[in-house]
Amino acid sequence: MDFDKKNSVVGHYGGSEELETRLEELLRNATFSRGSFSPNDIAGLDQFHVGGISATAELAELLAISSKSRVLDVGSGLGGPSRYLAYRFGCHVSGVDLSDSYCRAAKMIARLMNLEDEVSYYTADARALPFENETFDIVWTQHASMNIEDKSGLYREVARVLKRGGYLALYDIVQSKGGPLHFPVPWAREPGLSHLRTPEEMLQVLTQSGFESHIWEDVSSVALNWLKTRSLDPVPPEKAALSQRTVMGDDFPIMISNFRQNLEEDRCGVLQAVLQRCDQTGGCR
Ligand SMILES: C[S@@+](CC[C@H](N)C(=O)[O-])C[C@H]1O[C@@H](n2cnc3c(N)ncnc32)[C@H](O)[C@@H]1O
C-alpha cells in the first residue's frame, strides 16, 4: 500500500475494487455446506469493533427497536451491525460509509442473507448525510467517530436527520489519561487518522449539538476482557478466512495487540452511550 492510500480513511480500511468479489467467494466457500448463514456465523468478519456481535447486541438492548423503527448506521463498514439489527428486529436500516467498496460488499452480503429489502447502503461522508431532515427514529454508530476530526459537524448532521425525541446510540473509542497511543491501532496506522476525544469533550460536543445523555457508560474493562479472551483463542482454519485480517491486511494482529496495550495502560477507553435529540427549545420529549 502506498503512503497516500495508507493515510486516507478509505485506504486505511483496505477498500479495493476486488473486495466484493473476493468476499463473495470466501462467503460462498465458507457457508456452502449450510446454504445460508446468520449474523453470528460471519461476525468475525463484519462486526468491526471491540466486543464483536455481543457489543452490538448489548447496545441494541438499550434501545426500544421495533419492526417499525427507521434506523441509520453511520460508518456502517461491511454492514454487520445493520444486518444484525434488521435480522433481529425486522426494522429497516440505512448504512452510510465513506468506503464505496465496503458499501458494495455490505450490499452483496445482504443479498446472500436475503436481507436486501431490510438494509440499504450509501457511500457518503457522515458530515453530509444524503437524507432529509428528521428521517430516522434511531441513529446508530460504532467505532467510526475516531476517524472524524470535526465532531461538531458530525453530531450536528446526526441531529439534523434524527426525528425530534429520536435516539443516538454510540459505541466509540475515547482518549484517556495514560498518554499518547501506541500505533498502529485498528482505526489508524499513524496519529494523523486518529481523532480521539476524552469522554468529557465528547459529552460537551454532543450537548452543544442538541443531545441529552440518557445512558453514559465506560465499558473499557469489558472491552479489554474481550480482547484478552480473543487473543487466547486460536482461530479455527475454517473461520480464519472470514476475519477482519482478510480485509485489513497482515498488520491487523499488531493493531489488535497495540489496542489491547493502550487499554491496559489507560491510554484509551471505550464509551457506550444513548442520547436523545432535543428540540430547539431545549425539550427532549
Ligand atoms: C472500524 S470500522 C466500523 C464499522 C462498523 N461500524 C462496525 O462496527 O462494524 C469504521 C468505519 O467508519 C467509516 N468511516 C470513517 N470515517 C467516516 C466518515 N467521515 N463518513 C462515513 N464513514 C466513515 C470507515 O470507512 C469504516 O468503514
Tab-separated table of C-alpha atoms and ligand atoms in Angstrom, residues 9-10 13 46-49 56 73-81 96-99 102 124-127 140-144 146-148 186-187, ligand 1:
chain	number	residue	atom	x	y	z
A	9	VAL	CA	-9.553	6.668	5.856
A	10	VAL	CA	-10.670	4.593	2.850
A	13	TYR	CA	-9.586	0.199	5.867
A	46	ASP	CA	-18.249	-7.920	9.606
A	47	GLN	CA	-18.610	-6.758	13.249
A	48	PHE	CA	-15.672	-4.402	13.113
A	49	HIS	CA	-15.433	-3.171	16.691
A	56	THR	CA	-23.813	-4.886	19.099
A	73	ASP	CA	-25.969	3.308	10.884
A	74	VAL	CA	-23.219	5.938	10.498
A	75	GLY	CA	-19.880	4.436	9.430
A	76	SER	CA	-21.584	1.125	8.644
A	77	GLY	CA	-18.430	-0.672	7.430
A	78	LEU	CA	-19.112	-4.123	5.961
A	79	GLY	CA	-22.616	-3.908	7.430
A	80	GLY	CA	-22.509	-6.447	10.279
A	81	PRO	CA	-24.333	-4.246	12.831
A	96	VAL	CA	-23.592	5.183	5.337
A	97	ASP	CA	-19.872	4.701	4.820
A	98	LEU	CA	-17.054	6.648	3.193
A	99	SER	CA	-15.766	3.488	1.514
A	102	TYR	CA	-17.316	-1.531	1.815
A	124	ALA	CA	-21.209	9.248	1.733
A	125	ASP	CA	-19.381	11.286	4.348
A	126	ALA	CA	-21.018	11.211	7.790
A	127	ARG	CA	-20.770	15.020	7.850
A	140	TRP	CA	-26.537	4.142	15.484
A	141	THR	CA	-22.763	4.450	15.273
A	142	GLN	CA	-19.957	2.120	16.370
A	143	HIS	CA	-16.248	2.850	16.064
A	144	ALA	CA	-16.459	5.470	13.304
A	146	MET	CA	-12.461	8.214	15.936
A	147	ASN	CA	-11.632	8.811	12.252
A	148	ILE	CA	-13.623	12.077	12.177
A	186	PRO	CA	-7.277	-0.840	14.172
A	187	TRP	CA	-8.632	2.611	13.212
B	1	LIG	C1	-13.864	0.408	12.472
B	1	LIG	S1	-14.965	0.495	11.126
B	1	LIG	C2	-16.532	0.192	11.946
B	1	LIG	C3	-17.572	-0.324	11.005
B	1	LIG	C4	-18.923	-0.670	11.645
B	1	LIG	N1	-19.477	0.468	12.347
B	1	LIG	C5	-18.785	-1.842	12.586
B	1	LIG	O1	-18.756	-1.593	13.803
B	1	LIG	O2	-18.699	-2.982	12.117
B	1	LIG	C6	-15.063	2.276	10.831
B	1	LIG	C7	-15.850	2.630	9.581
B	1	LIG	O3	-16.134	4.033	9.618
B	1	LIG	C8	-16.046	4.534	8.302
B	1	LIG	N2	-15.837	5.992	8.344
B	1	LIG	C9	-14.782	6.664	8.863
B	1	LIG	N3	-14.925	7.984	8.671
B	1	LIG	C10	-16.115	8.169	8.025
B	1	LIG	C11	-16.829	9.302	7.552
B	1	LIG	N4	-16.340	10.547	7.672
B	1	LIG	N5	-18.019	9.100	6.952
B	1	LIG	C12	-18.529	7.847	6.787
B	1	LIG	N6	-17.884	6.733	7.206
B	1	LIG	C13	-16.697	6.874	7.825
B	1	LIG	C14	-14.873	3.772	7.712
B	1	LIG	O4	-14.858	3.806	6.300
B	1	LIG	C15	-15.082	2.374	8.299
B	1	LIG	O5	-15.831	1.564	7.434
